[in-house]
């Protein structure tokens, strides 16, 4: 029924108000045969008492059938003369704008006789209030006059000498009633403070983008829906559409006028007028001067974008800034004061962008405690000073990782049949070619699944010592290999056995420690864990035979075989001891990379 549709569509009235309204227009009377009394609804009573225009209006608004219910309600009923004075007759009620809202504004809940009226504001079924003056017997200044206290079975009618016109709805209510502004309403409802502001007292000017305007914006910033946009960014955009200081009608606007917005005094919009055409920044005003009770709405065909966000669009910062999945990266860039650098229009960068999950994978779940000095080297390690599309990344098929210069030293890129990896444990999950979605005016963006951490400032031996590999450090010291593995002449790849692994070996050999092992054998064992060059986990393939730095007399004794399955294991020369398993990978040092294993590699057959 139309009333139900009206109430649910406007979102203004509660179910309780609807149920009360359905009770208004019922009455009582007698059957023709004198049996059970027949209800005399308020509509019937209105017709019987000469309220002809009111009855016609209720019929035109399709409210009559909906209102056949119990009450009680009080109706302030304008006379036909009162309707005529407002330009409304029984013949033209179909031409009256907002007819339902006007009629509902004349109905309040409860049966209140004229002698029981009290002075004050009373809510109507329109949602707005009317002002009762019990002493003067008026409602909104309209006189309550005879006949009053006209009773029906579900309420009472009081005659008034003016039509009551409801105040216009608030800015938010007008937007809610306009299906073409539903995305704007969806955006506003994410911020109760903005809804309260634009629903409350004040004098606002709102430039309201249409649904098509929001769809265009989402396309420009590469997002699918509002929920993709970080809420702080979306709120800034919404505030930029509000002038909080005045309700400016089109007649108040002038060409070249600039007006501060609710976003800030420095965040202004610019008005351009050419003949009858009005623009706000780059948006056309398509419908002007929609009056609300707290301001004016102008509908526009494009979303207004603040200057900060405008400077970010079509730069390598755009995909992170406008997507909440990259909020940690955006916050880090801002905290490190790198935003201006990365939106430089004259640059050509390559950004390997980690999302929030990528930061968590690297153990960074919060930026608390991380200052500019800490964040800057991490972030610049993700940026190349040249533009490199996916096809520009060097292939390492059949070889090991390639050093690539970033704004903060080298990282090491593997590009083989398994994919593209950086420093072994960070995979490029979106590799962009020229002209694709992540190709921007000042560079290209590739997405990675683990945040990159620059190489440790320590060498391999120092890192092992700091990580608690005390037995490895002791063995290296005993074998006189510390200085060799601290040498910058590497780089080296070290498969580092844990303390438990060394203790298991010493137990099997029935010795107490490295001092009890022949020095030559000990050196061969330790060098059997070292490869020349940086070999990352992403470089390891099943069946790969790697040559170690062991000095074993038989060259075949210097090789280990890589086994890649559910786990990665290493086959050494000793057939009787279980193969070590790689338990942790890709610890980057100044002169190489470390992988952790759970047993000691043996270059000789110990016959254990």
Coordinates of C-alpha atoms in Angstrom, one line a residue:
X1 CA 0.0 0.0 0.0
X2 CA 1.2 3.5 -0.7
X3 CA 1.4 4.6 2.9
X4 CA 3.6 1.6 3.8
X5 CA 5.8 2.3 0.7
X6 CA 6.0 6.0 1.6
X7 CA 7.1 5.3 5.2
X8 CA 9.6 2.6 4.4
X9 CA 11.0 4.5 1.4
X10 CA 11.5 7.8 3.4
X11 CA 13.0 6.0 6.3
X12 CA 11.4 8.7 8.5
X13 CA 8.8 7.0 10.5
X14 CA 9.0 4.1 12.9
X15 CA 6.8 1.0 12.7
X16 CA 5.0 2.3 15.8
X17 CA 4.1 5.5 14.0
X18 CA 2.9 3.5 11.0
X19 CA 0.7 1.4 13.2
X20 CA -0.7 4.5 14.9
X21 CA -1.4 6.1 11.6
X22 CA -3.3 3.1 10.4
X23 CA -5.7 3.7 13.3
X24 CA -6.6 7.3 12.5
X25 CA -9.4 7.1 10.1
X26 CA -11.9 4.6 11.6
X27 CA -15.2 5.5 13.2
X28 CA -18.4 3.9 14.4
X29 CA -22.1 4.0 13.6
X30 CA -25.1 1.7 13.4
X31 CA -26.0 -1.0 10.9
X32 CA -29.0 -0.3 8.7
X33 CA -30.8 -3.1 10.5
X34 CA -30.0 -1.7 13.9
X35 CA -27.6 -4.6 14.8
X36 CA -23.9 -4.3 15.5
X37 CA -22.7 -0.7 15.1
X38 CA -20.8 0.0 11.8
X39 CA -17.6 2.0 12.4
X40 CA -17.6 5.6 11.3
X41 CA -14.1 6.3 10.2
X42 CA -12.6 9.7 10.4
X43 CA -12.8 9.9 6.6
X44 CA -16.5 9.2 6.8
X45 CA -16.9 11.7 9.5
X46 CA -14.9 14.3 7.6
X47 CA -17.1 13.9 4.5
X48 CA -20.2 14.0 6.6
X49 CA -19.1 17.3 8.2
X50 CA -18.1 19.1 5.0
X51 CA -14.3 18.5 5.0
X52 CA -14.5 17.8 1.2
X53 CA -11.0 18.9 0.2
X54 CA -9.5 17.0 3.0
X55 CA -11.4 13.8 2.0
X56 CA -10.4 14.3 -1.6
X57 CA -6.7 14.8 -0.6
X58 CA -6.8 11.6 1.4
X59 CA -8.3 9.7 -1.5
X60 CA -5.7 11.1 -3.9
X61 CA -2.9 10.2 -1.6
X62 CA -4.2 6.6 -1.4
X63 CA -4.3 6.8 2.4
X64 CA -8.0 5.9 2.9
X65 CA -7.7 2.1 2.6
X66 CA -4.6 2.1 4.6
X67 CA -6.2 3.9 7.5
X68 CA -9.0 1.5 8.3
X69 CA -7.9 0.5 11.7
X70 CA -8.4 1.3 15.4
X71 CA -7.1 4.5 16.9
X72 CA -7.2 6.9 18.6
X73 CA -5.7 9.9 16.8
X74 CA -6.3 13.6 16.7
X75 CA -6.7 15.3 13.3
X76 CA -6.4 19.0 12.7
X77 CA -8.7 19.4 9.7
X78 CA -8.4 22.5 7.5
X79 CA -11.7 23.7 6.2
X80 CA -12.3 23.8 2.4
X81 CA -11.8 27.6 2.6
X82 CA -8.5 27.0 4.3
X83 CA -7.4 24.6 1.6
X84 CA -8.6 27.1 -1.1
X85 CA -6.5 29.9 0.5
X86 CA -3.5 27.6 0.1
X87 CA -4.4 27.1 -3.5
X88 CA -5.6 23.5 -3.0
X89 CA -9.1 22.4 -4.0
X90 CA -10.8 19.0 -4.4
X91 CA -10.1 19.3 -8.1
X92 CA -6.4 19.9 -8.0
X93 CA -5.1 17.8 -5.1
X94 CA -3.4 15.6 -7.6
X95 CA -1.1 18.4 -8.5
X96 CA 0.0 19.2 -4.9
X97 CA 3.7 18.3 -4.3
X98 CA 4.4 16.3 -1.1
X99 CA 0.7 15.8 -0.5
X100 CA 1.2 12.8 1.8
X101 CA 3.7 14.7 3.9
X102 CA 1.3 17.6 4.2
X103 CA -1.6 15.4 5.3
X104 CA 0.5 13.4 7.8
X105 CA 1.6 16.7 9.3
X106 CA -2.0 17.3 10.4
X107 CA -2.2 14.1 12.5
X108 CA -0.9 13.4 16.0
X109 CA -1.1 10.3 18.1
X110 CA -3.8 10.0 20.8
X111 CA -7.4 11.3 21.1
X112 CA -7.0 14.8 22.6
X113 CA -10.2 16.8 23.1
X114 CA -9.8 20.6 22.8
X115 CA -10.2 21.0 26.6
X116 CA -7.3 18.7 27.1
X117 CA -4.8 20.4 24.8
X118 CA -1.6 21.6 26.5
X119 CA 0.9 24.2 25.2
X120 CA 4.0 22.8 23.6
X121 CA 5.4 21.0 20.7
X122 CA 3.8 17.8 19.6
X123 CA 5.2 15.2 17.2
X124 CA 3.1 14.5 14.1
X125 CA 3.0 11.5 11.9
X126 CA 5.1 13.4 9.4
X127 CA 8.0 13.3 11.8
X128 CA 8.1 17.0 12.4
X129 CA 6.4 18.8 15.3
X130 CA 3.5 21.3 15.5
X131 CA 3.3 24.0 18.2
X132 CA 0.1 23.9 20.3
X133 CA -1.0 27.0 22.2
X134 CA -3.7 25.8 24.5
X135 CA -4.6 29.3 25.8
X136 CA -5.1 30.8 22.3
X137 CA -6.3 27.5 21.0
X138 CA -4.0 27.5 18.0
X139 CA -1.8 25.0 16.2
X140 CA 1.2 26.6 14.4
X141 CA -0.7 29.8 14.7
X142 CA -3.8 28.4 12.9
X143 CA -7.0 28.9 14.9
X144 CA -8.8 25.8 16.2
X145 CA -12.4 26.7 15.7
X146 CA -15.9 25.2 15.6
X147 CA -16.6 22.5 14.8
X148 CA -14.0 21.0 17.1
X149 CA -14.2 17.8 19.1
X150 CA -15.9 16.1 16.2
X151 CA -15.7 12.5 17.3
X152 CA -15.1 9.3 15.3
X153 CA -14.7 5.8 16.5
X154 CA -10.9 6.0 16.3
X155 CA -10.2 9.6 17.2
X156 CA -11.3 13.2 17.1
X157 CA -11.3 16.0 14.5
X158 CA -10.6 19.7 15.3
X159 CA -11.3 22.3 12.6
X160 CA -8.5 24.7 11.8
X161 CA -8.6 27.8 9.5
X162 CA -5.2 27.2 7.8
X163 CA -3.4 24.4 6.0
X164 CA -0.3 23.4 8.0
X165 CA 2.7 23.1 5.8
X166 CA 5.5 20.9 7.3
X167 CA 9.0 22.3 7.4
X168 CA 11.4 20.9 4.8
X169 CA 13.3 17.8 5.8
X170 CA 16.9 17.9 6.8
X171 CA 19.8 17.6 4.3
X172 CA 20.2 13.9 5.2
X173 CA 16.5 13.2 4.9
X174 CA 16.4 14.8 1.4
X175 CA 19.3 12.7 0.3
X176 CA 17.7 9.6 1.8
X177 CA 14.6 10.2 -0.3
X178 CA 16.5 10.6 -3.5
X179 CA 17.5 7.2 -5.0
X180 CA 20.0 8.9 -7.2
X181 CA 22.0 9.9 -4.1
X182 CA 22.0 6.5 -2.5
X183 CA 25.8 6.0 -2.6
X184 CA 26.3 9.4 -1.0
X185 CA 23.9 8.3 1.8
X186 CA 25.8 5.0 2.1
X187 CA 29.0 7.0 2.5
X188 CA 27.5 9.3 5.1
X189 CA 26.1 6.6 7.2
X190 CA 29.7 5.3 7.8
X191 CA 30.2 8.5 9.9
X192 CA 27.5 9.2 12.5
X193 CA 29.1 12.5 13.4
X194 CA 28.5 13.7 9.8
X195 CA 25.0 12.4 9.8
X196 CA 24.2 14.2 13.0
X197 CA 25.8 17.4 11.7
X198 CA 23.7 17.4 8.5
X199 CA 20.6 16.3 10.4
X200 CA 20.9 19.0 13.0
X201 CA 20.6 22.7 13.4
X202 CA 22.8 24.8 11.2
X203 CA 23.1 26.5 7.8
X204 CA 24.9 24.3 5.4
X205 CA 25.6 24.1 1.7
X206 CA 26.1 20.6 0.4
X207 CA 27.3 19.7 -3.1
X208 CA 25.8 16.2 -3.5
X209 CA 27.4 13.9 -6.1
X210 CA 25.1 11.5 -7.9
X211 CA 25.6 7.7 -7.9
X212 CA 27.1 8.0 -11.4
X213 CA 29.6 10.5 -10.0
X214 CA 30.8 8.1 -7.3
X215 CA 31.0 5.2 -9.8
X216 CA 33.3 7.4 -12.0
X217 CA 35.5 8.2 -9.0
X218 CA 35.8 4.5 -8.1
X219 CA 37.0 3.9 -11.6
X220 CA 39.5 6.6 -11.5
X221 CA 41.1 5.4 -8.2
X222 CA 40.9 1.8 -9.2
X223 CA 38.5 0.6 -6.5
X224 CA 35.4 -1.5 -6.8
X225 CA 33.2 -0.1 -4.0
X226 CA 33.1 2.4 -1.2
X227 CA 34.2 -0.3 1.3
X228 CA 37.6 -0.5 -0.4
X229 CA 38.4 3.1 0.5
X230 CA 40.0 3.8 3.9
X231 CA 37.4 5.5 6.1
X232 CA 39.7 8.5 6.9
X233 CA 40.1 9.2 3.2
X234 CA 36.4 8.8 2.5
X235 CA 35.5 11.1 5.3
X236 CA 37.9 13.8 4.0
X237 CA 36.2 13.6 0.6
X238 CA 32.8 13.9 2.1
X239 CA 33.8 16.9 4.3
X240 CA 35.1 18.6 1.2
X241 CA 31.5 18.7 -0.2
X242 CA 30.1 20.7 2.7
X243 CA 30.3 24.5 3.3
X244 CA 29.4 24.7 7.0
X245 CA 29.3 28.5 7.3
X246 CA 26.3 29.4 5.2
X247 CA 23.4 28.1 3.0
X248 CA 24.4 29.4 -0.4
X249 CA 21.7 29.5 -3.0
X250 CA 22.7 29.7 -6.7
X251 CA 22.0 33.5 -6.5
X252 CA 24.6 33.8 -3.8
X253 CA 27.3 32.3 -6.0
X254 CA 29.6 34.3 -8.2
X255 CA 32.2 33.4 -10.9
X256 CA 35.6 32.8 -9.3
X257 CA 34.2 32.6 -5.8
X258 CA 36.2 30.4 -3.4
X259 CA 34.6 28.9 -0.3
X260 CA 36.2 27.0 2.6
X261 CA 34.8 23.6 3.3
X262 CA 34.2 21.5 6.4
X263 CA 37.5 19.7 5.7
X264 CA 39.5 22.8 6.6
X265 CA 39.9 26.5 5.9
X266 CA 42.6 25.8 3.4
X267 CA 40.6 23.2 1.5
X268 CA 38.4 25.5 -0.7
X269 CA 36.1 24.8 -3.6
X270 CA 36.1 27.2 -6.6
X271 CA 32.8 28.3 -8.3
X272 CA 32.8 28.9 -12.1
X273 CA 29.7 30.5 -13.7
X274 CA 29.2 30.8 -17.5
X275 CA 25.7 32.0 -18.4
X276 CA 23.3 29.6 -16.7
X277 CA 26.0 26.9 -16.2
X278 CA 27.5 26.6 -12.7
X279 CA 30.5 24.5 -11.9
X280 CA 32.1 23.6 -8.6
X281 CA 35.8 22.7 -9.3
X282 CA 35.4 20.3 -12.2
X283 CA 31.8 19.3 -11.4
X284 CA 28.6 20.6 -13.1
X285 CA 25.7 21.6 -10.9
X286 CA 22.8 19.6 -12.4
X287 CA 20.1 20.5 -9.9
X288 CA 20.3 23.6 -7.8
X289 CA 18.7 25.0 -4.7
X290 CA 17.0 22.0 -3.1
X291 CA 16.0 23.6 0.2
X292 CA 16.3 21.7 3.5
X293 CA 15.4 22.9 7.0
X294 CA 19.1 23.3 7.7
X295 CA 20.6 24.4 4.4
X296 CA 20.7 24.0 0.6
X297 CA 21.7 21.1 -1.6
X298 CA 23.1 21.4 -5.1
X299 CA 23.4 18.1 -7.0
X300 CA 26.6 17.7 -9.0
X301 CA 27.8 15.2 -11.6
X302 CA 31.3 14.6 -10.2
X303 CA 32.8 13.9 -6.8
X304 CA 34.9 16.8 -5.5
X305 CA 38.4 15.6 -4.6
X306 CA 40.6 17.6 -2.1
X307 CA 43.9 18.9 -3.3
X308 CA 45.9 16.3 -1.3
X309 CA 44.0 13.4 -2.9
X310 CA 44.2 15.1 -6.3
X311 CA 48.0 15.2 -6.1
X312 CA 48.0 11.5 -5.3
X313 CA 45.8 10.4 -8.2
X314 CA 47.8 8.8 -11.0
X315 CA 50.9 8.4 -9.0
X316 CA 52.5 5.2 -7.6
X317 CA 51.0 6.1 -4.2
X318 CA 47.4 6.0 -5.5
X319 CA 46.7 2.2 -5.2
X320 CA 47.8 2.2 -1.6
X321 CA 46.3 5.5 -0.5
X322 CA 42.8 4.7 -1.8
X323 CA 42.7 1.0 -0.6
X324 CA 42.2 0.1 3.0
X325 CA 44.2 -3.1 2.5
X326 CA 47.3 -1.0 2.2
X327 CA 46.6 1.3 5.1
X328 CA 49.9 0.4 6.9
X329 CA 51.9 1.3 3.9
X330 CA 50.1 4.6 3.5
X331 CA 50.5 5.4 7.2
X332 CA 54.2 4.5 7.0
X333 CA 54.8 6.7 4.0
X334 CA 53.2 9.6 5.7
X335 CA 55.0 9.0 9.0
X336 CA 58.3 8.8 7.1
X337 CA 57.5 12.0 5.3
X338 CA 58.0 10.4 1.9
X339 CA 54.7 11.3 0.4
X340 CA 55.9 14.3 -1.5
X341 CA 58.9 12.3 -2.9
X342 CA 56.7 9.4 -4.1
X343 CA 54.1 11.7 -5.8
X344 CA 56.8 13.6 -7.7
X345 CA 55.4 13.9 -11.2
X346 CA 58.8 14.2 -12.8
X347 CA 60.0 10.9 -11.4
X348 CA 59.9 7.4 -12.9
X349 CA 59.8 4.9 -10.0
X350 CA 59.1 1.2 -9.5
X351 CA 57.3 0.5 -6.2
X352 CA 57.1 -3.0 -4.8
X353 CA 54.0 -2.4 -2.6
X354 CA 53.3 -4.6 0.4
X355 CA 49.7 -4.8 1.7
X356 CA 48.7 -5.1 5.3
X357 CA 49.1 -8.9 5.3
X358 CA 52.6 -8.4 3.8
X359 CA 53.6 -6.2 6.8
X360 CA 52.2 -8.8 9.2
X361 CA 54.1 -11.6 7.4
X362 CA 57.3 -9.6 8.1
X363 CA 56.4 -9.2 11.7
X364 CA 55.2 -5.6 11.5
X365 CA 51.7 -5.4 12.9
X366 CA 51.8 -1.8 14.1
X367 CA 53.8 1.4 13.4
X368 CA 53.9 2.2 17.1
X369 CA 57.4 2.9 18.2
X370 CA 58.6 3.1 14.6
X371 CA 59.9 6.6 13.8
X372 CA 60.9 8.3 10.6
X373 CA 64.5 7.2 11.0
X374 CA 63.4 3.5 11.2
X375 CA 60.7 3.6 8.5
X376 CA 62.6 5.5 5.8
X377 CA 65.2 2.8 5.1
X378 CA 62.5 0.1 5.0
X379 CA 60.3 2.1 2.6
X380 CA 63.0 3.3 0.3
X381 CA 64.2 -0.4 0.0
X382 CA 60.9 -1.0 -1.9
X383 CA 61.5 1.6 -4.5
X384 CA 63.6 1.6 -7.6
X385 CA 64.7 4.9 -9.2
X386 CA 63.7 3.7 -12.6
X387 CA 60.5 2.4 -14.2
X388 CA 60.7 -1.4 -14.6
X389 CA 57.6 -3.3 -15.9
X390 CA 57.2 -7.0 -15.4
X391 CA 59.0 -7.8 -18.7
X392 CA 61.9 -5.6 -17.6
X393 CA 62.7 -7.8 -14.5
X394 CA 65.7 -9.9 -15.2
X395 CA 65.2 -13.6 -15.7
X396 CA 67.3 -15.9 -13.4
X397 CA 66.2 -19.2 -14.9
X398 CA 69.2 -21.6 -14.5
X399 CA 71.0 -19.1 -12.1
X400 CA 70.7 -17.4 -8.8
X401 CA 69.2 -14.1 -7.7
X402 CA 70.1 -10.9 -9.4
X403 CA 71.1 -7.8 -7.4
X404 CA 68.7 -4.9 -8.1
X405 CA 69.6 -1.4 -6.9
X406 CA 66.9 0.3 -4.8
X407 CA 66.8 3.8 -3.2
X408 CA 68.4 2.0 -0.2
X409 CA 70.9 -0.5 -1.5
X410 CA 70.4 -3.8 -3.3
X411 CA 67.8 -6.4 -3.0
X412 CA 68.0 -9.7 -4.7
X413 CA 65.5 -10.8 -7.3
X414 CA 64.7 -14.3 -8.5
X415 CA 62.7 -14.7 -11.7
X416 CA 62.2 -18.3 -12.7
X417 CA 59.5 -20.8 -13.4
X418 CA 58.3 -20.6 -9.8
X419 CA 57.6 -16.8 -10.1
X420 CA 59.2 -13.6 -9.2
X421 CA 60.7 -13.4 -5.7
X422 CA 62.7 -10.8 -3.8
X423 CA 65.2 -11.8 -1.1
X424 CA 63.8 -15.3 -1.4
X425 CA 60.7 -15.0 0.8
X426 CA 58.7 -12.1 -0.7
X427 CA 56.8 -13.0 -3.9
X428 CA 55.6 -10.5 -6.5
X429 CA 51.9 -11.4 -6.6
X430 CA 50.9 -8.7 -9.1
X431 CA 53.5 -7.9 -11.8
X432 CA 52.4 -5.0 -14.0
X433 CA 53.1 -4.3 -17.6
X434 CA 52.9 -1.0 -19.4
X435 CA 49.4 0.3 -19.8
X436 CA 47.9 -2.0 -17.2
X437 CA 46.0 -0.9 -14.1
X438 CA 49.0 -0.2 -11.9
X439 CA 50.9 1.8 -14.5
X440 CA 50.9 5.5 -13.4
X441 CA 52.3 8.8 -14.6
X442 CA 55.4 8.7 -12.4
X443 CA 56.1 4.9 -12.4
X444 CA 54.7 1.4 -12.0
X445 CA 53.6 -0.6 -9.0
X446 CA 54.1 -4.3 -8.4
X447 CA 52.4 -5.9 -5.3
X448 CA 54.4 -8.2 -3.0
X449 CA 53.2 -10.5 -0.2
X450 CA 55.9 -9.8 2.4
X451 CA 57.4 -6.5 3.4
X452 CA 61.1 -6.2 2.5
X453 CA 63.6 -5.6 5.2
X454 CA 67.0 -4.3 4.3
X455 CA 70.0 -6.6 4.9
X456 CA 71.2 -6.6 8.5
X457 CA 74.1 -4.4 9.2
X458 CA 76.0 -7.4 10.5
X459 CA 77.9 -10.1 8.7
X460 CA 76.9 -13.8 8.7
X461 CA 79.0 -14.8 11.8
X462 CA 77.7 -11.8 13.9
X463 CA 74.1 -12.6 12.9
X464 CA 74.5 -16.3 13.9
X465 CA 76.0 -15.3 17.2
X466 CA 73.2 -12.8 17.9
X467 CA 70.6 -15.4 17.0
X468 CA 71.9 -17.8 19.6
X469 CA 73.8 -20.2 17.3
X470 CA 76.5 -20.6 19.9
X471 CA 77.6 -24.1 18.9
X472 CA 78.1 -23.0 15.3
X473 CA 80.1 -19.9 16.4
X474 CA 82.2 -22.1 18.7
X475 CA 82.9 -24.6 15.9
X476 CA 83.8 -21.8 13.5
X477 CA 86.2 -20.3 16.1
X478 CA 87.8 -23.7 16.7
X479 CA 88.3 -24.3 13.0
X480 CA 89.7 -20.8 12.4
X481 CA 87.0 -19.9 9.9
X482 CA 85.5 -16.8 11.6
X483 CA 87.5 -14.2 9.7
X484 CA 86.8 -16.0 6.4
X485 CA 83.1 -15.9 6.8
X486 CA 83.2 -12.3 8.0
X487 CA 85.0 -11.3 4.8
X488 CA 83.1 -8.9 2.6
X489 CA 84.6 -10.7 -0.4
X490 CA 81.8 -13.2 -0.3
X491 CA 79.0 -13.3 -0.6
X492 CA 78.2 -16.6 1.0
X493 CA 75.2 -18.8 1.6
X494 CA 75.3 -20.7 4.9
X495 CA 73.1 -23.6 6.0
X496 CA 73.3 -23.0 9.7
X497 CA 72.7 -26.0 12.0
X498 CA 71.0 -25.3 15.3
X499 CA 72.7 -26.0 18.7
X500 CA 70.6 -29.2 19.0
X501 CA 71.9 -30.3 15.7
X502 CA 75.6 -29.9 16.8
X503 CA 74.9 -31.6 20.1
X504 CA 73.3 -34.6 18.3
X505 CA 76.5 -34.8 16.2
X506 CA 78.8 -34.6 19.1
X507 CA 76.8 -37.3 20.9
X508 CA 77.0 -39.6 17.8
X509 CA 80.7 -39.0 17.6
X510 CA 81.1 -39.6 21.3
X511 CA 82.9 -36.3 21.7
X512 CA 82.2 -33.4 24.1
X513 CA 82.6 -30.5 21.6
X514 CA 84.5 -29.1 18.6
X515 CA 87.8 -29.3 20.3
X516 CA 87.6 -33.1 20.2
X517 CA 87.1 -33.2 16.4
X518 CA 90.1 -33.3 14.1
X519 CA 90.7 -29.7 12.9
X520 CA 90.8 -30.6 9.2
X521 CA 87.7 -32.6 9.4
X522 CA 85.9 -29.9 11.4
X523 CA 86.9 -27.3 8.8
X524 CA 85.6 -29.6 6.0
X525 CA 82.3 -30.1 7.8
X526 CA 81.8 -26.4 8.4
X527 CA 82.7 -25.4 4.8
X528 CA 80.4 -28.1 3.6
X529 CA 77.6 -25.8 4.9
X530 CA 78.8 -22.9 2.8
X531 CA 78.0 -22.0 -0.9
X532 CA 79.5 -19.3 -2.9
X533 CA 77.1 -16.4 -3.7
X534 CA 73.7 -15.6 -2.4
X535 CA 71.4 -18.5 -2.9
X536 CA 67.8 -17.8 -1.7
X537 CA 65.1 -20.3 -1.0
X538 CA 63.4 -19.1 -4.2
X539 CA 66.5 -20.3 -6.1
X540 CA 66.3 -23.8 -4.8
X541 CA 64.8 -26.4 -7.2
X542 CA 64.3 -30.1 -6.7
X543 CA 67.4 -32.1 -7.6
X544 CA 69.7 -29.1 -7.7
X545 CA 73.3 -30.1 -7.1
X546 CA 75.2 -27.3 -5.3
X547 CA 78.9 -27.2 -4.8
X548 CA 80.1 -26.2 -1.4
X549 CA 83.4 -24.7 -0.2
X550 CA 84.5 -27.9 1.4
X551 CA 88.1 -29.0 0.8
X552 CA 87.4 -32.7 0.5
X553 CA 89.8 -34.5 -1.8
X554 CA 87.1 -36.1 -3.8
X555 CA 85.3 -33.3 -5.7
X556 CA 82.0 -35.2 -5.5
X557 CA 82.3 -35.0 -1.7
X558 CA 81.9 -31.2 -1.9
X559 CA 78.4 -31.4 -3.4
X560 CA 75.0 -31.4 -1.7
X561 CA 71.7 -32.2 -3.4
X562 CA 68.6 -30.1 -2.8
X563 CA 65.3 -32.0 -2.4
X564 CA 62.2 -29.9 -2.7
X565 CA 58.9 -31.4 -1.7
X566 CA 56.5 -30.6 1.2
X567 CA 59.8 -29.7 3.0
X568 CA 63.2 -28.8 1.7
X569 CA 65.9 -31.3 2.7
X570 CA 69.6 -31.6 1.8
X571 CA 71.3 -34.8 0.8
X572 CA 74.9 -35.0 2.0
X573 CA 77.7 -37.5 1.5
X574 CA 76.9 -39.7 4.6
X575 CA 74.2 -42.2 3.6
X576 CA 73.5 -43.4 7.2
X577 CA 72.5 -40.1 8.8
X578 CA 69.1 -38.5 8.2
X579 CA 69.1 -35.7 5.7
X580 CA 68.9 -32.2 7.3
X581 CA 65.6 -30.3 6.8
X582 CA 65.6 -26.5 6.2
X583 CA 63.5 -25.0 9.0
X584 CA 64.0 -21.2 8.3
X585 CA 65.2 -19.4 5.3
X586 CA 66.6 -16.2 3.8
X587 CA 68.2 -14.3 6.7
X588 CA 70.0 -11.5 4.9
X589 CA 73.5 -10.4 6.0
X590 CA 75.9 -7.8 4.7
X591 CA 77.9 -10.6 3.1
X592 CA 75.4 -13.3 2.3
X593 CA 72.3 -15.2 3.4
X594 CA 71.6 -17.8 6.1
X595 CA 69.2 -20.7 6.0
X596 CA 68.6 -22.7 9.3
X597 CA 68.8 -26.6 9.2
X598 CA 68.0 -29.1 11.9
X599 CA 71.0 -31.4 11.5
X600 CA 74.7 -31.1 10.5
X601 CA 75.7 -31.9 6.9
X602 CA 78.5 -34.5 6.6
X603 CA 81.0 -34.5 3.8
X604 CA 82.3 -37.9 4.8
X605 CA 80.8 -41.3 5.5
X606 CA 81.0 -41.5 9.3
X607 CA 79.6 -45.0 9.4
X608 CA 77.6 -44.0 12.4

